[in-house]
Every structure is written in C-alpha cells, then in structure tokens.
JSON list of C-alpha atoms in Angstrom, two decimals:
[
{"chain": "M", "resi": 28, "resn": "ARG", "atom": "CA", "xyz": [45.98, -63.74, 18.90]},
{"chain": "M", "resi": 29, "resn": "ASP", "atom": "CA", "xyz": [44.08, -66.82, 20.12]},
{"chain": "M", "resi": 30, "resn": "THR", "atom": "CA", "xyz": [40.58, -66.50, 18.60]},
{"chain": "M", "resi": 31, "resn": "HIS", "atom": "CA", "xyz": [39.15, -69.33, 20.66]},
{"chain": "M", "resi": 32, "resn": "ALA", "atom": "CA", "xyz": [40.23, -67.58, 23.86]},
{"chain": "M", "resi": 33, "resn": "SER", "atom": "CA", "xyz": [38.71, -64.27, 22.73]},
{"chain": "M", "resi": 34, "resn": "LEU", "atom": "CA", "xyz": [35.37, -66.03, 22.06]},
{"chain": "M", "resi": 35, "resn": "THR", "atom": "CA", "xyz": [35.11, -67.57, 25.48]},
{"chain": "M", "resi": 36, "resn": "THR", "atom": "CA", "xyz": [36.86, -65.02, 27.73]},
{"chain": "M", "resi": 37, "resn": "ARG", "atom": "CA", "xyz": [33.60, -64.12, 29.52]},
{"chain": "M", "resi": 38, "resn": "VAL", "atom": "CA", "xyz": [32.30, -67.65, 29.87]},
{"chain": "M", "resi": 39, "resn": "PRO", "atom": "CA", "xyz": [33.12, -69.81, 32.96]},
{"chain": "M", "resi": 40, "resn": "ILE", "atom": "CA", "xyz": [35.23, -72.87, 32.38]},
{"chain": "M", "resi": 41, "resn": "GLN", "atom": "CA", "xyz": [32.49, -75.26, 33.50]},
{"chain": "M", "resi": 42, "resn": "ARG", "atom": "CA", "xyz": [30.15, -73.83, 30.84]},
{"chain": "M", "resi": 43, "resn": "ILE", "atom": "CA", "xyz": [32.77, -74.27, 28.12]},
{"chain": "M", "resi": 44, "resn": "GLU", "atom": "CA", "xyz": [33.18, -77.95, 28.94]},
{"chain": "M", "resi": 45, "resn": "CYS", "atom": "CA", "xyz": [29.40, -78.40, 29.03]},
{"chain": "M", "resi": 46, "resn": "ARG", "atom": "CA", "xyz": [29.03, -76.64, 25.71]},
{"chain": "M", "resi": 47, "resn": "ARG", "atom": "CA", "xyz": [31.66, -78.78, 23.93]},
{"chain": "M", "resi": 48, "resn": "ARG", "atom": "CA", "xyz": [29.68, -81.94, 24.75]},
{"chain": "M", "resi": 49, "resn": "VAL", "atom": "CA", "xyz": [27.04, -80.81, 22.29]},
{"chain": "M", "resi": 50, "resn": "PHE", "atom": "CA", "xyz": [29.34, -81.63, 19.42]},
{"chain": "M", "resi": 51, "resn": "THR", "atom": "CA", "xyz": [30.43, -85.08, 20.76]},
{"chain": "M", "resi": 52, "resn": "ASP", "atom": "CA", "xyz": [27.07, -86.65, 20.88]},
{"chain": "M", "resi": 53, "resn": "SER", "atom": "CA", "xyz": [26.23, -89.26, 18.21]},
{"chain": "M", "resi": 54, "resn": "VAL", "atom": "CA", "xyz": [22.96, -87.44, 17.46]},
{"chain": "M", "resi": 55, "resn": "ILE", "atom": "CA", "xyz": [24.25, -83.88, 17.01]},
{"chain": "M", "resi": 56, "resn": "PHE", "atom": "CA", "xyz": [21.01, -82.20, 16.12]},
{"chain": "M", "resi": 57, "resn": "GLY", "atom": "CA", "xyz": [18.46, -84.13, 18.16]},
{"chain": "M", "resi": 58, "resn": "LEU", "atom": "CA", "xyz": [17.71, -85.97, 14.93]},
{"chain": "M", "resi": 59, "resn": "HIS", "atom": "CA", "xyz": [19.73, -88.73, 13.34]},
{"chain": "M", "resi": 60, "resn": "HIS", "atom": "CA", "xyz": [22.29, -87.65, 10.79]},
{"chain": "M", "resi": 61, "resn": "ALA", "atom": "CA", "xyz": [20.34, -89.42, 8.01]},
{"chain": "M", "resi": 62, "resn": "ALA", "atom": "CA", "xyz": [17.45, -87.08, 8.53]},
{"chain": "M", "resi": 63, "resn": "LEU", "atom": "CA", "xyz": [19.53, -84.10, 7.42]},
{"chain": "M", "resi": 64, "resn": "PRO", "atom": "CA", "xyz": [21.06, -83.51, 3.94]},
{"chain": "M", "resi": 65, "resn": "ASN", "atom": "CA", "xyz": [24.69, -83.05, 4.90]},
{"chain": "M", "resi": 66, "resn": "PRO", "atom": "CA", "xyz": [23.99, -80.13, 7.22]},
{"chain": "M", "resi": 67, "resn": "ILE", "atom": "CA", "xyz": [27.61, -79.05, 7.94]},
{"chain": "M", "resi": 68, "resn": "SER", "atom": "CA", "xyz": [28.39, -78.67, 4.20]},
{"chain": "M", "resi": 69, "resn": "MET", "atom": "CA", "xyz": [25.12, -76.80, 3.69]},
{"chain": "M", "resi": 70, "resn": "VAL", "atom": "CA", "xyz": [25.76, -74.42, 6.54]},
{"chain": "M", "resi": 71, "resn": "TYR", "atom": "CA", "xyz": [29.32, -73.90, 5.59]},
{"chain": "M", "resi": 72, "resn": "ALA", "atom": "CA", "xyz": [28.32, -73.11, 2.00]},
{"chain": "M", "resi": 73, "resn": "ILE", "atom": "CA", "xyz": [25.52, -70.66, 3.02]},
{"chain": "M", "resi": 74, "resn": "LEU", "atom": "CA", "xyz": [27.67, -68.89, 5.64]},
{"chain": "M", "resi": 75, "resn": "SER", "atom": "CA", "xyz": [30.62, -68.62, 3.29]},
{"chain": "M", "resi": 76, "resn": "GLN", "atom": "CA", "xyz": [28.39, -67.16, 0.55]},
{"chain": "M", "resi": 77, "resn": "SER", "atom": "CA", "xyz": [26.80, -64.65, 2.94]},
{"chain": "M", "resi": 78, "resn": "LEU", "atom": "CA", "xyz": [30.22, -63.56, 4.27]},
{"chain": "M", "resi": 79, "resn": "THR", "atom": "CA", "xyz": [31.62, -62.93, 0.84]},
{"chain": "M", "resi": 80, "resn": "ASN", "atom": "CA", "xyz": [28.92, -60.30, 0.30]},
{"chain": "M", "resi": 81, "resn": "PHE", "atom": "CA", "xyz": [30.73, -58.25, 2.92]},
{"chain": "M", "resi": 82, "resn": "ASN", "atom": "CA", "xyz": [33.83, -57.35, 1.05]},
{"chain": "M", "resi": 83, "resn": "HIS", "atom": "CA", "xyz": [34.71, -54.54, 3.46]},
{"chain": "M", "resi": 84, "resn": "ALA", "atom": "CA", "xyz": [35.21, -57.12, 6.25]},
{"chain": "M", "resi": 85, "resn": "PRO", "atom": "CA", "xyz": [38.86, -58.12, 6.77]},
{"chain": "M", "resi": 86, "resn": "GLU", "atom": "CA", "xyz": [39.45, -61.81, 6.04]},
{"chain": "M", "resi": 87, "resn": "TYR", "atom": "CA", "xyz": [40.44, -62.26, 9.73]},
{"chain": "M", "resi": 88, "resn": "SER", "atom": "CA", "xyz": [36.98, -61.16, 10.83]},
{"chain": "M", "resi": 89, "resn": "ARG", "atom": "CA", "xyz": [35.25, -63.51, 8.43]},
{"chain": "M", "resi": 90, "resn": "ASN", "atom": "CA", "xyz": [37.45, -66.39, 9.51]},
{"chain": "M", "resi": 91, "resn": "GLN", "atom": "CA", "xyz": [36.72, -65.53, 13.22]},
{"chain": "M", "resi": 92, "resn": "TRP", "atom": "CA", "xyz": [33.05, -65.34, 12.48]},
{"chain": "M", "resi": 93, "resn": "MET", "atom": "CA", "xyz": [33.11, -68.72, 10.70]},
{"chain": "M", "resi": 94, "resn": "GLN", "atom": "CA", "xyz": [35.14, -70.26, 13.60]},
{"chain": "M", "resi": 95, "resn": "ALA", "atom": "CA", "xyz": [32.68, -68.93, 16.19]},
{"chain": "M", "resi": 96, "resn": "SER", "atom": "CA", "xyz": [29.77, -70.38, 14.26]},
{"chain": "M", "resi": 97, "resn": "PHE", "atom": "CA", "xyz": [31.21, -73.86, 14.63]},
{"chain": "M", "resi": 98, "resn": "GLN", "atom": "CA", "xyz": [32.61, -73.48, 18.18]},
{"chain": "M", "resi": 99, "resn": "ASP", "atom": "CA", "xyz": [29.62, -71.96, 20.02]},
{"chain": "M", "resi": 100, "resn": "PRO", "atom": "CA", "xyz": [26.51, -74.24, 20.23]},
{"chain": "M", "resi": 101, "resn": "CYS", "atom": "CA", "xyz": [24.21, -71.32, 20.48]},
{"chain": "M", "resi": 102, "resn": "MET", "atom": "CA", "xyz": [25.59, -69.66, 17.34]},
{"chain": "M", "resi": 103, "resn": "PHE", "atom": "CA", "xyz": [25.84, -73.05, 15.66]},
{"chain": "M", "resi": 104, "resn": "HIS", "atom": "CA", "xyz": [22.10, -73.73, 16.07]},
{"chain": "M", "resi": 105, "resn": "VAL", "atom": "CA", "xyz": [21.12, -70.14, 15.00]},
{"chain": "M", "resi": 106, "resn": "ILE", "atom": "CA", "xyz": [23.24, -70.67, 11.85]},
{"chain": "M", "resi": 107, "resn": "LEU", "atom": "CA", "xyz": [21.53, -74.00, 11.13]},
{"chain": "M", "resi": 108, "resn": "PHE", "atom": "CA", "xyz": [18.16, -72.27, 11.70]},
{"chain": "M", "resi": 109, "resn": "ALA", "atom": "CA", "xyz": [19.07, -69.42, 9.29]},
{"chain": "M", "resi": 110, "resn": "ALA", "atom": "CA", "xyz": [20.29, -71.98, 6.69]},
{"chain": "M", "resi": 111, "resn": "SER", "atom": "CA", "xyz": [17.19, -74.06, 7.05]},
{"chain": "M", "resi": 112, "resn": "SER", "atom": "CA", "xyz": [14.94, -71.03, 6.85]},
{"chain": "M", "resi": 113, "resn": "HIS", "atom": "CA", "xyz": [16.72, -69.91, 3.71]},
{"chain": "M", "resi": 114, "resn": "LEU", "atom": "CA", "xyz": [16.17, -73.40, 2.15]},
{"chain": "M", "resi": 115, "resn": "GLU", "atom": "CA", "xyz": [12.49, -73.31, 3.14]},
{"chain": "M", "resi": 116, "resn": "VAL", "atom": "CA", "xyz": [12.08, -70.05, 1.18]},
{"chain": "M", "resi": 117, "resn": "VAL", "atom": "CA", "xyz": [14.08, -71.26, -1.85]},
{"chain": "M", "resi": 118, "resn": "ARG", "atom": "CA", "xyz": [12.08, -74.59, -1.91]},
{"chain": "M", "resi": 119, "resn": "GLY", "atom": "CA", "xyz": [8.72, -72.96, -1.23]},
{"chain": "M", "resi": 120, "resn": "GLU", "atom": "CA", "xyz": [8.33, -74.99, 1.94]},
{"chain": "M", "resi": 121, "resn": "ASN", "atom": "CA", "xyz": [7.01, -73.99, 5.37]},
{"chain": "M", "resi": 122, "resn": "GLY", "atom": "CA", "xyz": [7.07, -75.68, 8.79]},
{"chain": "M", "resi": 123, "resn": "ASN", "atom": "CA", "xyz": [10.18, -77.80, 8.34]},
{"chain": "M", "resi": 124, "resn": "PRO", "atom": "CA", "xyz": [10.80, -79.58, 11.68]},
{"chain": "M", "resi": 125, "resn": "VAL", "atom": "CA", "xyz": [14.58, -79.14, 11.32]},
{"chain": "M", "resi": 126, "resn": "THR", "atom": "CA", "xyz": [14.09, -75.37, 11.05]},
{"chain": "M", "resi": 127, "resn": "HIS", "atom": "CA", "xyz": [11.85, -75.31, 14.19]},
{"chain": "M", "resi": 128, "resn": "TYR", "atom": "CA", "xyz": [14.34, -77.57, 16.09]},
{"chain": "M", "resi": 129, "resn": "HIS", "atom": "CA", "xyz": [17.29, -75.34, 15.49]},
{"chain": "M", "resi": 130, "resn": "ARG", "atom": "CA", "xyz": [15.25, -72.16, 16.30]},
{"chain": "M", "resi": 131, "resn": "ARG", "atom": "CA", "xyz": [14.11, -73.64, 19.66]},
{"chain": "M", "resi": 132, "resn": "GLN", "atom": "CA", "xyz": [17.64, -74.84, 20.45]},
{"chain": "M", "resi": 133, "resn": "ALA", "atom": "CA", "xyz": [19.16, -71.39, 19.63]},
{"chain": "M", "resi": 134, "resn": "ILE", "atom": "CA", "xyz": [16.61, -69.58, 21.77]},
{"chain": "M", "resi": 135, "resn": "LYS", "atom": "CA", "xyz": [16.95, -72.07, 24.62]},
{"chain": "M", "resi": 136, "resn": "LEU", "atom": "CA", "xyz": [20.75, -71.83, 24.63]},
{"chain": "M", "resi": 137, "resn": "LEU", "atom": "CA", "xyz": [20.64, -68.05, 24.31]},
{"chain": "M", "resi": 138, "resn": "SER", "atom": "CA", "xyz": [18.25, -67.84, 27.25]},
{"chain": "M", "resi": 139, "resn": "GLU", "atom": "CA", "xyz": [20.53, -70.13, 29.37]},
{"chain": "M", "resi": 140, "resn": "ASN", "atom": "CA", "xyz": [23.59, -68.06, 28.43]},
{"chain": "M", "resi": 141, "resn": "ILE", "atom": "CA", "xyz": [22.00, -64.82, 29.36]},
{"chain": "M", "resi": 142, "resn": "SER", "atom": "CA", "xyz": [20.57, -66.23, 32.63]},
{"chain": "M", "resi": 143, "resn": "ALA", "atom": "CA", "xyz": [23.94, -67.84, 33.71]},
{"chain": "M", "resi": 144, "resn": "SER", "atom": "CA", "xyz": [26.12, -64.74, 33.27]},
{"chain": "M", "resi": 145, "resn": "ARG", "atom": "CA", "xyz": [26.23, -61.03, 34.09]},
{"chain": "M", "resi": 146, "resn": "THR", "atom": "CA", "xyz": [27.92, -60.37, 30.77]},
{"chain": "M", "resi": 147, "resn": "VAL", "atom": "CA", "xyz": [26.80, -61.28, 27.28]},
{"chain": "M", "resi": 148, "resn": "SER", "atom": "CA", "xyz": [29.25, -62.71, 24.75]},
{"chain": "M", "resi": 149, "resn": "ASP", "atom": "CA", "xyz": [29.66, -61.53, 21.18]},
{"chain": "M", "resi": 150, "resn": "THR", "atom": "CA", "xyz": [28.25, -64.90, 19.95]},
{"chain": "M", "resi": 151, "resn": "ASP", "atom": "CA", "xyz": [25.13, -64.35, 22.09]},
{"chain": "M", "resi": 152, "resn": "ILE", "atom": "CA", "xyz": [24.66, -60.92, 20.45]},
{"chain": "M", "resi": 153, "resn": "ALA", "atom": "CA", "xyz": [25.23, -62.50, 17.01]},
{"chain": "M", "resi": 154, "resn": "THR", "atom": "CA", "xyz": [22.66, -65.17, 17.83]},
{"chain": "M", "resi": 155, "resn": "ALA", "atom": "CA", "xyz": [20.09, -62.48, 18.78]},
{"chain": "M", "resi": 156, "resn": "MET", "atom": "CA", "xyz": [20.93, -60.64, 15.49]},
{"chain": "M", "resi": 157, "resn": "TYR", "atom": "CA", "xyz": [20.25, -63.71, 13.40]},
{"chain": "M", "resi": 158, "resn": "LEU", "atom": "CA", "xyz": [16.95, -64.36, 15.22]},
{"chain": "M", "resi": 159, "resn": "TRP", "atom": "CA", "xyz": [16.00, -60.75, 14.59]},
{"chain": "M", "resi": 160, "resn": "HIS", "atom": "CA", "xyz": [16.76, -61.04, 10.90]},
{"chain": "M", "resi": 161, "resn": "TYR", "atom": "CA", "xyz": [15.13, -64.43, 10.31]},
{"chain": "M", "resi": 162, "resn": "GLU", "atom": "CA", "xyz": [12.03, -64.26, 12.40]},
{"chain": "M", "resi": 163, "resn": "ALA", "atom": "CA", "xyz": [9.64, -61.75, 11.07]},
{"chain": "M", "resi": 164, "resn": "ASN", "atom": "CA", "xyz": [6.86, -62.61, 13.63]},
{"chain": "M", "resi": 165, "resn": "GLU", "atom": "CA", "xyz": [9.18, -62.06, 16.56]},
{"chain": "M", "resi": 166, "resn": "ALA", "atom": "CA", "xyz": [11.43, -59.35, 15.10]},
{"chain": "M", "resi": 167, "resn": "ARG", "atom": "CA", "xyz": [10.38, -56.60, 17.59]},
{"chain": "M", "resi": 168, "resn": "ILE", "atom": "CA", "xyz": [11.16, -58.84, 20.57]},
{"chain": "M", "resi": 169, "resn": "HIS", "atom": "CA", "xyz": [14.54, -59.88, 19.19]},
{"chain": "M", "resi": 170, "resn": "LYS", "atom": "CA", "xyz": [15.46, -56.32, 18.28]},
{"chain": "M", "resi": 171, "resn": "GLU", "atom": "CA", "xyz": [14.66, -55.12, 21.83]},
{"chain": "M", "resi": 172, "resn": "GLY", "atom": "CA", "xyz": [16.75, -57.86, 23.28]},
{"chain": "M", "resi": 173, "resn": "LEU", "atom": "CA", "xyz": [19.57, -57.25, 20.89]},
{"chain": "M", "resi": 174, "resn": "LEU", "atom": "CA", "xyz": [19.64, -53.61, 21.71]},
{"chain": "M", "resi": 175, "resn": "GLN", "atom": "CA", "xyz": [19.65, -54.41, 25.45]},
{"chain": "M", "resi": 176, "resn": "MET", "atom": "CA", "xyz": [22.57, -56.77, 25.00]},
{"chain": "M", "resi": 177, "resn": "VAL", "atom": "CA", "xyz": [24.58, -54.35, 22.89]},
{"chain": "M", "resi": 178, "resn": "ASN", "atom": "CA", "xyz": [24.03, -51.50, 25.34]},
{"chain": "M", "resi": 179, "resn": "ALA", "atom": "CA", "xyz": [24.89, -53.74, 28.28]},
{"chain": "M", "resi": 180, "resn": "ASN", "atom": "CA", "xyz": [28.21, -54.57, 26.60]},
{"chain": "M", "resi": 181, "resn": "GLY", "atom": "CA", "xyz": [29.06, -50.82, 26.08]},
{"chain": "M", "resi": 182, "resn": "GLY", "atom": "CA", "xyz": [27.60, -50.14, 22.65]},
{"chain": "M", "resi": 183, "resn": "LEU", "atom": "CA", "xyz": [28.36, -51.14, 19.06]},
{"chain": "M", "resi": 184, "resn": "ARG", "atom": "CA", "xyz": [31.99, -50.01, 19.26]},
{"chain": "M", "resi": 185, "resn": "LYS", "atom": "CA", "xyz": [32.82, -52.45, 22.02]},
{"chain": "M", "resi": 186, "resn": "LEU", "atom": "CA", "xyz": [31.65, -55.53, 20.10]},
{"chain": "M", "resi": 187, "resn": "GLY", "atom": "CA", "xyz": [34.12, -58.19, 18.85]},
{"chain": "M", "resi": 188, "resn": "PHE", "atom": "CA", "xyz": [35.04, -59.67, 15.49]},
{"chain": "M", "resi": 189, "resn": "ASP", "atom": "CA", "xyz": [37.01, -56.51, 14.61]},
{"chain": "M", "resi": 190, "resn": "GLY", "atom": "CA", "xyz": [33.87, -54.38, 13.85]},
{"chain": "M", "resi": 191, "resn": "PHE", "atom": "CA", "xyz": [32.23, -57.11, 11.77]},
{"chain": "M", "resi": 192, "resn": "LEU", "atom": "CA", "xyz": [29.48, -57.83, 14.30]},
{"chain": "M", "resi": 193, "resn": "SER", "atom": "CA", "xyz": [28.60, -54.18, 14.66]},
{"chain": "M", "resi": 194, "resn": "HIS", "atom": "CA", "xyz": [28.35, -53.75, 10.88]},
{"chain": "M", "resi": 195, "resn": "MET", "atom": "CA", "xyz": [26.16, -56.89, 10.56]},
{"chain": "M", "resi": 196, "resn": "ILE", "atom": "CA", "xyz": [23.78, -55.43, 13.18]},
{"chain": "M", "resi": 197, "resn": "THR", "atom": "CA", "xyz": [23.50, -52.06, 11.45]},
{"chain": "M", "resi": 198, "resn": "LEU", "atom": "CA", "xyz": [22.62, -53.53, 8.10]}
]
C-alpha cells in the first residue's frame, strides 16, 4: 500500500505541489536554521517517544503517522508547535516565538486546507486534535472544530492511520 498516496488522495494535485515547496525553502520555519536547536531531531525524538506510549498501535500505523508528520506541512507545523510547547513546560518558559510561529502556521494552513476542499484529510483532523490537546485557552473551539471534521468524514471509524487517529482523539 502506498502510504503517501493514501495521505493525499483527497487533495488536488496543484495543492500537493504547492505544499511540497514549504520544505524546499532555505528558511524552512520562517526563521533561520541557526535560531532553532536542531528542530527535526527534537521533533523526531518527541514524536517517537509519544508514539511508543501507544503499544496497542500497530507499527505500521505509527510509521504512517510519523511519515505524515513530515510530509504534510500543516501537520508538520502542529508537531513543531507541540514539541516547542512541551519544551516550554519542561524549561519553565512562556511565550517562545518559535512556539507561536508554528501555532500560527498550523492554524493558517489548516484554515486554508478546510477552505480549499469539500473534504477534510486525516492529517487535517490530526492537526485539529493536536491544537485541541495543546491549547488550553482555545480547547473548546478546537474540540468543536475537530468534532465537525470527524462527523463530516463519517465518524471515528472512517478515519485513517488504521484506527490510530480515532484512538488518539478518544484519549
């Protein structure tokens, strides 16, 4: 099964090409690389650690989730937002500009994705789930949006990632 194809089946080709350009820019995050402490390694480590806590999830689902996190710009930014939020808590910081940047980018891309299509992708739903979990102030808004997206896609049983996404939402 081609995982990349399953991630993008509901996205028009033009949007896919547009999305891929996000990763080819010399300034990936809107900030110079030097401003970030090896973000890809940090995100990969935090994402891997969080996924190992879900022992019930098949390895395939976890690999698919990891792949989606790096292929979809919207999900990529929300993962960086979640990782940066986690580091703020661990370090006792608040108001890190990197955290705010990735939050804004994730919300902007999610809004664009929803506006541009009649259907919502699994990665869009995963993005809303992360925003719901990591933004206490906006949790109600994200939860309502998440429920609308899940219902529009036919409910929890219709979501992708072999049931992993629906399990993450119900935690």
